[in-house]
Amino acid sequence: MSAEFIVLVIVVITALAFDFTNGFHDTANAMATSIATGALRPRAAVALSAVLNLLGAFLSVEVAKTVAGGLLNIGGVHHMALLHIVFAGLVGGILWNLFTWLFGIPSSSSHALFGGLIGAALAALGASGVIWTGDAKTGVINKIIVPAVLAPFVAALVAALGTYLVYRLTRSSDPGRVRTGFRWGQIGSASLVSLAHGTNDAQKTMGVIFMALVAHGTFSSGADIPLWVKVACAVAIAAGTYLGGWRIIRTLGKGLVEIDSPQGFAAETSSAAIILTSAQFGLPLSTTQTATGSILGTGLGKPGAEVRWGVMGRMAVAWLLTLPLAGLVGALCWWVADLVGGLGGVLIDLSVLILAAVYMYLRSRRNRVDTSNVNEDWADGLVPPSARERAGAAH
């Protein structure tokens, strides 16, 4: 068994690990508002989202094609060097996902992955290693930067208009019946967002794995993405979704806007429409930024609603830092792998990744967020006490 094949196996496993973190990091995009309004119980919500993420992963491969061939100039790069670039990019994406999850910040898993890949490519190949501008199907500017800038604003505008119309049309109706009706509607709209998330985000990992397989020489760049890659990525993102990213669910469901069921319905419908449309055009859109923009829009569209701009400000800072910081980690990992060389450098990077992941998991246990406290009242972003801690305080 050659060192190159072992590195390929490590890259594929690491890619599926990223897909898993993408799942639990982004569950909030679909289910935060439904959990916050009581339309779905927390565990039922993430289970439903997991199933629909699994199904959504098989609906299209346009985004996967963009990731596999539309962002990096990989022609002529040595196989092992390209595997190192892909692996380093994945490490950058995973670490940023875990870091933002630890602090309950809804940041973009997509941009974390792209930042890691771009940083590693810049370190390995220089500026020419990245396709900055291209045709309608390629280029960092066209496929990442422009959608990243437009998505939250478009989502906020659509959701604000939808929320305004909902309250306008139901202003003379019984509030209790309206709330109940829209809770049922939320189940459908949240399901659509979950389906859209699987369609958009699982494909990003498919594209990365396919890029690694092309680098290894297993497939040519013009081949179809193999079925086992699609199945593995679908299962990984579904498993992560079922785990439930409760820290981020809490921030989106309780921290940004106090959501009522009509607002939740408007937010989820807006998000689903935008994400599904982008997937068909091969745009690797950030589902987090879209969902956040939609939730913000519901606060702007409902008369008298409170938007916590401090929470929104922290999210915006994280969005701005995602690409450069994930890119920095990707570049550092590539330099380590290149300095040590071969399989040894990859194993060092892998060890650092595992140690950092274990540390952040153990750190999160000090102030847990789970189904028992995810819907507690918001207190300036502080993690609420758990049910056990509340019971202890009562005694």
CSV table of C-alpha atoms in Angstrom, one decimal:
chain,number,residue,atom,x,y,z
A,1,MET,CA,0.0,0.0,0.0
A,2,SER,CA,1.6,3.3,-1.1
A,3,ALA,CA,1.9,6.4,0.9
A,4,GLU,CA,-0.1,8.3,-1.7
A,5,PHE,CA,-3.0,5.9,-1.3
A,6,ILE,CA,-2.9,6.2,2.5
A,7,VAL,CA,-3.0,10.0,2.1
A,8,LEU,CA,-6.0,9.7,-0.2
A,9,VAL,CA,-7.8,7.6,2.4
A,10,ILE,CA,-7.1,10.2,5.0
A,11,VAL,CA,-8.3,13.0,2.8
A,12,VAL,CA,-11.6,11.1,2.1
A,13,ILE,CA,-12.2,10.4,5.8
A,14,THR,CA,-11.3,14.0,6.7
A,15,ALA,CA,-13.7,15.3,4.0
A,16,LEU,CA,-16.5,13.2,5.5
A,17,ALA,CA,-15.6,14.6,8.9
A,18,PHE,CA,-16.0,18.1,7.5
A,19,ASP,CA,-19.4,17.0,6.1
A,20,PHE,CA,-20.4,15.8,9.5
A,21,THR,CA,-19.4,19.1,11.1
A,22,ASN,CA,-21.3,20.9,8.3
A,23,GLY,CA,-24.4,18.9,9.3
A,24,PHE,CA,-24.5,19.8,13.0
A,25,HIS,CA,-23.2,23.3,12.4
A,26,ASP,CA,-25.9,24.2,9.9
A,27,THR,CA,-28.9,22.3,11.4
A,28,ALA,CA,-30.0,25.7,12.8
A,29,ASN,CA,-30.5,27.1,9.3
A,30,ALA,CA,-33.5,24.9,8.8
A,31,MET,CA,-34.9,24.2,12.3
A,32,ALA,CA,-33.9,27.0,14.6
A,33,THR,CA,-37.2,28.9,14.1
A,34,SER,CA,-39.4,25.9,14.2
A,35,ILE,CA,-37.8,24.9,17.5
A,36,ALA,CA,-38.1,28.4,18.9
A,37,THR,CA,-41.8,28.7,18.1
A,38,GLY,CA,-42.6,25.2,19.3
A,39,ALA,CA,-43.7,24.1,15.9
A,40,LEU,CA,-41.5,21.0,16.3
A,41,ARG,CA,-39.9,19.4,19.4
A,42,PRO,CA,-36.1,19.8,19.3
A,43,ARG,CA,-35.2,16.1,18.8
A,44,ALA,CA,-38.0,15.6,16.2
A,45,ALA,CA,-36.9,18.7,14.3
A,46,VAL,CA,-33.3,17.5,13.9
A,47,ALA,CA,-34.4,13.9,13.0
A,48,LEU,CA,-36.7,15.3,10.3
A,49,SER,CA,-33.9,17.6,9.1
A,50,ALA,CA,-31.4,14.7,8.9
A,51,VAL,CA,-33.7,12.6,6.7
A,52,LEU,CA,-34.4,15.5,4.3
A,53,ASN,CA,-30.6,16.4,4.2
A,54,LEU,CA,-30.0,12.8,3.2
A,55,LEU,CA,-32.6,12.9,0.4
A,56,GLY,CA,-31.5,16.4,-0.8
A,57,ALA,CA,-28.0,15.3,-1.4
A,58,PHE,CA,-29.1,13.3,-4.4
A,59,LEU,CA,-31.1,15.9,-6.2
A,60,SER,CA,-28.3,17.7,-8.1
A,61,VAL,CA,-24.5,17.7,-8.6
A,62,GLU,CA,-24.1,21.2,-10.1
A,63,VAL,CA,-22.5,22.6,-6.9
A,64,ALA,CA,-20.2,19.6,-6.7
A,65,LYS,CA,-19.0,20.3,-10.2
A,66,THR,CA,-18.2,23.9,-9.3
A,67,VAL,CA,-16.2,22.9,-6.2
A,68,ALA,CA,-14.3,20.1,-8.0
A,69,GLY,CA,-13.3,22.2,-11.0
A,70,GLY,CA,-14.3,25.8,-10.8
A,71,LEU,CA,-12.1,27.2,-8.0
A,72,LEU,CA,-8.5,26.0,-8.2
A,73,ASN,CA,-6.0,25.7,-11.0
A,74,ILE,CA,-4.9,22.1,-10.4
A,75,GLY,CA,-3.8,21.1,-13.9
A,76,GLY,CA,-0.2,19.9,-13.9
A,77,VAL,CA,0.1,19.8,-10.1
A,78,HIS,CA,1.8,16.7,-8.7
A,79,HIS,CA,-0.7,14.2,-7.2
A,80,MET,CA,0.7,14.2,-3.7
A,81,ALA,CA,1.0,18.0,-3.7
A,82,LEU,CA,-2.7,18.3,-4.7
A,83,LEU,CA,-3.7,15.8,-2.0
A,84,HIS,CA,-1.9,17.9,0.5
A,85,ILE,CA,-3.7,21.1,-0.7
A,86,VAL,CA,-7.1,19.4,-0.4
A,87,PHE,CA,-6.3,18.0,3.1
A,88,ALA,CA,-5.0,21.3,4.4
A,89,GLY,CA,-8.1,23.0,3.1
A,90,LEU,CA,-10.3,20.5,4.9
A,91,VAL,CA,-8.5,21.0,8.2
A,92,GLY,CA,-9.0,24.8,7.9
A,93,GLY,CA,-12.7,24.3,7.3
A,94,ILE,CA,-13.2,21.8,10.2
A,95,LEU,CA,-11.4,23.9,12.7
A,96,TRP,CA,-13.3,27.1,11.8
A,97,ASN,CA,-16.6,25.1,12.0
A,98,LEU,CA,-15.7,23.8,15.5
A,99,PHE,CA,-14.5,27.2,16.8
A,100,THR,CA,-17.6,29.0,15.7
A,101,TRP,CA,-19.9,26.2,17.0
A,102,LEU,CA,-18.1,26.4,20.4
A,103,PHE,CA,-19.1,30.1,20.7
A,104,GLY,CA,-22.6,29.6,19.1
A,105,ILE,CA,-21.8,31.8,16.1
A,106,PRO,CA,-23.7,30.9,12.9
A,107,SER,CA,-20.9,31.2,10.3
A,108,SER,CA,-20.6,29.7,6.9
A,109,SER,CA,-19.4,26.2,6.6
A,110,SER,CA,-19.1,26.7,2.9
A,111,HIS,CA,-16.8,29.7,3.2
A,112,ALA,CA,-14.7,27.9,5.8
A,113,LEU,CA,-14.1,25.1,3.4
A,114,PHE,CA,-13.4,27.4,0.5
A,115,GLY,CA,-11.2,29.6,2.6
A,116,GLY,CA,-9.1,26.6,3.7
A,117,LEU,CA,-8.7,25.4,0.1
A,118,ILE,CA,-7.8,28.8,-1.2
A,119,GLY,CA,-5.3,29.4,1.6
A,120,ALA,CA,-3.6,26.0,1.0
A,121,ALA,CA,-3.6,26.6,-2.8
A,122,LEU,CA,-2.0,30.1,-2.3
A,123,ALA,CA,0.7,28.7,-0.1
A,124,ALA,CA,1.4,25.8,-2.5
A,125,LEU,CA,1.0,27.4,-5.9
A,126,GLY,CA,0.9,31.2,-5.4
A,127,ALA,CA,-1.9,33.4,-6.7
A,128,SER,CA,-2.0,31.5,-10.0
A,129,GLY,CA,-3.3,28.5,-8.1
A,130,VAL,CA,-6.7,30.1,-7.6
A,131,ILE,CA,-9.2,30.8,-10.3
A,132,TRP,CA,-10.2,34.3,-9.3
A,133,THR,CA,-12.4,35.2,-12.2
A,134,GLY,CA,-13.8,33.0,-14.9
A,135,ASP,CA,-16.9,32.3,-16.9
A,136,ALA,CA,-20.4,31.8,-15.6
A,137,LYS,CA,-19.4,28.5,-14.0
A,138,THR,CA,-15.9,29.2,-12.5
A,139,GLY,CA,-14.1,31.7,-10.4
A,140,VAL,CA,-13.9,32.7,-6.7
A,141,ILE,CA,-15.4,36.1,-7.4
A,142,ASN,CA,-18.3,34.9,-9.4
A,143,LYS,CA,-19.1,31.8,-7.4
A,144,ILE,CA,-18.2,32.8,-3.8
A,145,ILE,CA,-17.7,36.5,-3.2
A,146,VAL,CA,-20.7,37.9,-5.2
A,147,PRO,CA,-23.2,35.3,-3.7
A,148,ALA,CA,-21.8,35.9,-0.2
A,149,VAL,CA,-22.4,39.6,-0.5
A,150,LEU,CA,-25.9,39.4,-2.1
A,151,ALA,CA,-27.4,36.4,-0.3
A,152,PRO,CA,-28.1,37.8,3.1
A,153,PHE,CA,-29.4,41.1,1.7
A,154,VAL,CA,-31.7,39.4,-0.8
A,155,ALA,CA,-32.9,36.9,1.8
A,156,ALA,CA,-33.6,39.8,4.3
A,157,LEU,CA,-35.5,41.7,1.7
A,158,VAL,CA,-37.6,38.8,0.6
A,159,ALA,CA,-38.3,37.7,4.2
A,160,ALA,CA,-39.1,41.2,5.4
A,161,LEU,CA,-41.7,41.7,2.6
A,162,GLY,CA,-43.1,38.2,3.2
A,163,THR,CA,-43.4,38.9,7.0
A,164,TYR,CA,-45.1,42.3,6.4
A,165,LEU,CA,-47.6,40.8,4.0
A,166,VAL,CA,-48.4,37.9,6.4
A,167,TYR,CA,-49.2,40.2,9.3
A,168,ARG,CA,-51.0,42.6,7.1
A,169,LEU,CA,-53.3,39.9,5.7
A,170,THR,CA,-54.0,38.3,9.0
A,171,ARG,CA,-54.3,41.4,11.2
A,172,SER,CA,-58.1,40.9,11.7
A,173,SER,CA,-57.8,37.2,12.3
A,174,ASP,CA,-57.7,35.4,15.7
A,175,PRO,CA,-54.0,35.5,16.8
A,176,GLY,CA,-54.2,32.1,18.4
A,177,ARG,CA,-55.5,30.4,15.2
A,178,VAL,CA,-53.1,32.3,13.1
A,179,ARG,CA,-50.2,31.1,15.2
A,180,THR,CA,-51.4,27.5,15.2
A,181,GLY,CA,-51.8,27.6,11.4
A,182,PHE,CA,-48.4,29.0,10.7
A,183,ARG,CA,-46.8,26.4,13.0
A,184,TRP,CA,-48.1,23.7,10.7
A,185,GLY,CA,-46.8,25.8,7.8
A,186,GLN,CA,-43.4,26.0,9.4
A,187,ILE,CA,-43.1,22.2,9.4
A,188,GLY,CA,-43.4,22.2,5.6
A,189,SER,CA,-41.2,25.2,5.1
A,190,ALA,CA,-38.5,24.0,7.5
A,191,SER,CA,-38.5,20.6,5.7
A,192,LEU,CA,-38.0,22.4,2.4
A,193,VAL,CA,-34.9,24.3,3.8
A,194,SER,CA,-33.5,20.9,5.0
A,195,LEU,CA,-34.0,19.5,1.6
A,196,ALA,CA,-32.3,22.5,0.1
A,197,HIS,CA,-29.4,22.3,2.5
A,198,GLY,CA,-28.7,18.7,1.6
A,199,THR,CA,-28.9,19.7,-2.1
A,200,ASN,CA,-26.4,22.6,-1.6
A,201,ASP,CA,-24.0,21.6,1.2
A,202,ALA,CA,-23.5,17.9,0.8
A,203,GLN,CA,-22.4,18.5,-2.8
A,204,LYS,CA,-19.5,20.6,-1.6
A,205,THR,CA,-17.9,17.7,0.1
A,206,MET,CA,-18.7,15.5,-2.9
A,207,GLY,CA,-16.7,18.0,-5.0
A,208,VAL,CA,-13.7,17.9,-2.6
A,209,ILE,CA,-13.6,14.1,-2.5
A,210,PHE,CA,-13.9,14.0,-6.3
A,211,MET,CA,-11.0,16.5,-6.6
A,212,ALA,CA,-8.9,14.2,-4.4
A,213,LEU,CA,-9.8,11.2,-6.5
A,214,VAL,CA,-8.8,13.0,-9.7
A,215,ALA,CA,-5.6,14.1,-8.0
A,216,HIS,CA,-4.8,10.5,-7.2
A,217,GLY,CA,-5.5,9.4,-10.7
A,218,THR,CA,-8.5,7.2,-9.8
A,219,PHE,CA,-10.8,9.2,-12.1
A,220,SER,CA,-10.4,11.8,-14.8
A,221,SER,CA,-11.8,15.3,-14.3
A,222,GLY,CA,-14.5,14.7,-16.9
A,223,ALA,CA,-15.9,11.6,-15.2
A,224,ASP,CA,-19.2,11.5,-13.3
A,225,ILE,CA,-19.1,11.6,-9.5
A,226,PRO,CA,-19.3,8.0,-8.3
A,227,LEU,CA,-22.3,6.8,-6.5
A,228,TRP,CA,-20.4,5.8,-3.3
A,229,VAL,CA,-19.2,9.4,-3.0
A,230,LYS,CA,-22.7,10.7,-3.1
A,231,VAL,CA,-24.0,8.1,-0.6
A,232,ALA,CA,-21.1,8.7,1.8
A,233,CYS,CA,-21.5,12.4,1.8
A,234,ALA,CA,-25.3,12.2,2.2
A,235,VAL,CA,-25.0,9.9,5.2
A,236,ALA,CA,-22.3,12.0,6.8
A,237,ILE,CA,-24.2,15.3,6.6
A,238,ALA,CA,-27.4,13.5,7.7
A,239,ALA,CA,-25.6,12.1,10.8
A,240,GLY,CA,-24.2,15.4,11.7
A,241,THR,CA,-27.6,17.1,11.3
A,242,TYR,CA,-29.2,14.5,13.7
A,243,LEU,CA,-26.6,15.3,16.3
A,244,GLY,CA,-28.0,18.8,16.4
A,245,GLY,CA,-25.9,22.0,16.7
A,246,TRP,CA,-27.8,23.2,19.7
A,247,ARG,CA,-25.5,26.1,20.5
A,248,ILE,CA,-26.1,27.6,17.0
A,249,ILE,CA,-29.8,26.7,17.0
A,250,ARG,CA,-30.1,28.7,20.2
A,251,THR,CA,-28.4,31.8,18.7
A,252,LEU,CA,-30.5,31.8,15.5
A,253,GLY,CA,-33.8,30.8,17.2
A,254,LYS,CA,-33.6,33.0,20.3
A,255,GLY,CA,-30.7,35.5,20.0
A,256,LEU,CA,-31.2,37.5,16.8
A,257,VAL,CA,-35.0,38.0,16.8
A,258,GLU,CA,-37.8,36.8,19.1
A,259,ILE,CA,-39.5,34.6,16.5
A,260,ASP,CA,-43.3,34.0,16.2
A,261,SER,CA,-44.7,31.3,13.9
A,262,PRO,CA,-45.7,33.6,11.0
A,263,GLN,CA,-42.1,35.0,11.0
A,264,GLY,CA,-40.6,31.6,11.1
A,265,PHE,CA,-42.7,30.5,8.1
A,266,ALA,CA,-41.7,33.6,6.2
A,267,ALA,CA,-38.0,33.1,7.0
A,268,GLU,CA,-37.9,29.4,6.1
A,269,THR,CA,-39.8,29.9,2.9
A,270,SER,CA,-37.5,32.7,1.8
A,271,SER,CA,-34.4,30.7,2.6
A,272,ALA,CA,-35.6,27.5,0.8
A,273,ALA,CA,-36.5,29.4,-2.4
A,274,ILE,CA,-33.1,31.2,-2.6
A,275,ILE,CA,-31.0,28.1,-1.7
A,276,LEU,CA,-32.8,25.8,-4.1
A,277,THR,CA,-32.5,28.3,-6.9
A,278,SER,CA,-28.8,28.8,-6.3
A,279,ALA,CA,-28.2,25.0,-6.3
A,280,GLN,CA,-29.7,24.7,-9.8
A,281,PHE,CA,-27.3,27.3,-11.1
A,282,GLY,CA,-24.3,25.7,-9.4
A,283,LEU,CA,-23.8,28.5,-6.9
A,284,PRO,CA,-22.2,27.2,-3.7
A,285,LEU,CA,-24.3,29.6,-1.6
A,286,SER,CA,-23.8,29.9,2.2
A,287,THR,CA,-27.0,28.5,3.7
A,288,THR,CA,-26.1,30.1,7.0
A,289,GLN,CA,-25.9,33.6,5.6
A,290,THR,CA,-29.1,33.1,3.7
A,291,ALA,CA,-31.0,31.7,6.7
A,292,THR,CA,-29.6,34.5,9.0
A,293,GLY,CA,-30.6,37.1,6.5
A,294,SER,CA,-34.1,35.7,6.3
A,295,ILE,CA,-34.5,35.7,10.1
A,296,LEU,CA,-33.2,39.3,10.3
A,297,GLY,CA,-35.7,40.2,7.6
A,298,THR,CA,-38.6,38.8,9.7
A,299,GLY,CA,-37.6,41.2,12.5
A,300,LEU,CA,-37.5,44.1,10.1
A,301,GLY,CA,-40.8,43.1,8.6
A,302,LYS,CA,-42.9,42.7,11.7
A,303,PRO,CA,-44.1,46.0,13.3
A,304,GLY,CA,-42.6,46.5,16.7
A,305,ALA,CA,-40.2,43.5,16.6
A,306,GLU,CA,-36.9,43.8,18.3
A,307,VAL,CA,-33.7,43.0,16.4
A,308,ARG,CA,-30.6,42.4,18.5
A,309,TRP,CA,-28.1,44.2,16.4
A,310,GLY,CA,-25.2,43.3,18.8
A,311,VAL,CA,-25.8,39.6,18.0
A,312,MET,CA,-26.0,40.5,14.3
A,313,GLY,CA,-22.7,42.4,14.5
A,314,ARG,CA,-20.9,39.5,16.0
A,315,MET,CA,-22.2,37.3,13.2
A,316,ALA,CA,-21.1,39.8,10.6
A,317,VAL,CA,-17.6,39.9,12.1
A,318,ALA,CA,-17.4,36.1,11.9
A,319,TRP,CA,-18.5,36.2,8.3
A,320,LEU,CA,-15.8,38.6,7.4
A,321,LEU,CA,-13.1,36.6,9.2
A,322,THR,CA,-14.2,33.2,7.9
A,323,LEU,CA,-12.4,33.2,4.5
A,324,PRO,CA,-9.1,34.7,5.7
A,325,LEU,CA,-8.7,32.8,9.0
A,326,ALA,CA,-9.7,29.4,7.5
A,327,GLY,CA,-7.3,30.3,4.7
A,328,LEU,CA,-4.5,31.0,7.2
A,329,VAL,CA,-5.1,27.6,8.8
A,330,GLY,CA,-5.1,25.9,5.4
A,331,ALA,CA,-1.8,27.6,4.5
A,332,LEU,CA,-0.2,26.7,7.8
A,333,CYS,CA,-1.2,23.0,7.4
A,334,TRP,CA,0.1,22.9,3.8
A,335,TRP,CA,3.5,24.4,5.0
A,336,VAL,CA,3.8,21.8,7.7
A,337,ALA,CA,2.9,19.0,5.3
A,338,ASP,CA,5.4,20.3,2.8
A,339,LEU,CA,8.1,20.9,5.3
A,340,VAL,CA,8.0,17.4,6.7
A,341,GLY,CA,7.0,15.8,3.4
A,342,GLY,CA,4.9,12.9,2.3
A,343,LEU,CA,2.7,10.9,4.7
A,344,GLY,CA,4.5,12.2,7.8
A,345,GLY,CA,3.4,15.8,7.3
A,346,VAL,CA,-0.2,14.8,6.8
A,347,LEU,CA,-0.1,12.7,10.0
A,348,ILE,CA,1.2,15.7,12.0
A,349,ASP,CA,-1.6,17.9,10.6
A,350,LEU,CA,-4.1,15.2,11.4
A,351,SER,CA,-2.9,14.9,15.0
A,352,VAL,CA,-3.2,18.6,15.5
A,353,LEU,CA,-6.7,18.5,14.1
A,354,ILE,CA,-7.8,15.7,16.4
A,355,LEU,CA,-6.2,17.3,19.5
A,356,ALA,CA,-7.9,20.7,18.7
A,357,ALA,CA,-11.3,19.0,18.1
A,358,VAL,CA,-11.1,17.1,21.4
A,359,TYR,CA,-10.1,20.3,23.3
A,360,MET,CA,-13.1,22.2,21.9
A,361,TYR,CA,-15.5,19.4,22.6
A,362,LEU,CA,-14.3,19.2,26.2
A,363,ARG,CA,-14.5,23.0,26.5
A,364,SER,CA,-18.1,22.9,25.3
A,365,ARG,CA,-19.1,20.5,28.1
A,366,ARG,CA,-18.5,23.3,30.7
A,367,ASN,CA,-21.5,25.1,29.5
A,368,ARG,CA,-23.7,22.7,27.6
A,369,VAL,CA,-26.6,23.6,25.4
A,370,ASP,CA,-29.0,20.8,24.6
A,371,THR,CA,-32.7,20.1,24.2
A,372,SER,CA,-33.3,21.0,27.9
A,373,ASN,CA,-32.2,24.6,27.6
A,374,VAL,CA,-32.0,25.5,23.9
A,375,ASN,CA,-35.2,27.6,24.2
A,376,GLU,CA,-34.4,29.5,27.4
A,377,ASP,CA,-34.8,33.2,27.3
A,378,TRP,CA,-31.8,35.0,25.7
A,379,ALA,CA,-29.4,36.8,28.1
A,380,ASP,CA,-26.9,38.7,26.1
A,381,GLY,CA,-25.5,35.6,24.4
A,382,LEU,CA,-24.7,33.8,27.6
A,383,VAL,CA,-25.3,30.1,27.5
A,384,PRO,CA,-28.3,29.3,29.7
A,385,PRO,CA,-28.1,27.0,32.7
A,386,SER,CA,-28.8,23.4,32.0
A,387,ALA,CA,-31.8,21.6,33.6
A,388,ARG,CA,-29.5,19.9,36.1
A,389,GLU,CA,-27.9,23.2,37.1
A,390,ARG,CA,-31.4,24.8,37.5
A,391,ALA,CA,-32.4,21.9,39.7
A,392,GLY,CA,-29.3,22.2,41.8
A,393,ALA,CA,-29.8,26.0,42.3
A,394,ALA,CA,-33.4,25.3,43.5
A,395,HIS,CA,-32.0,23.2,46.3
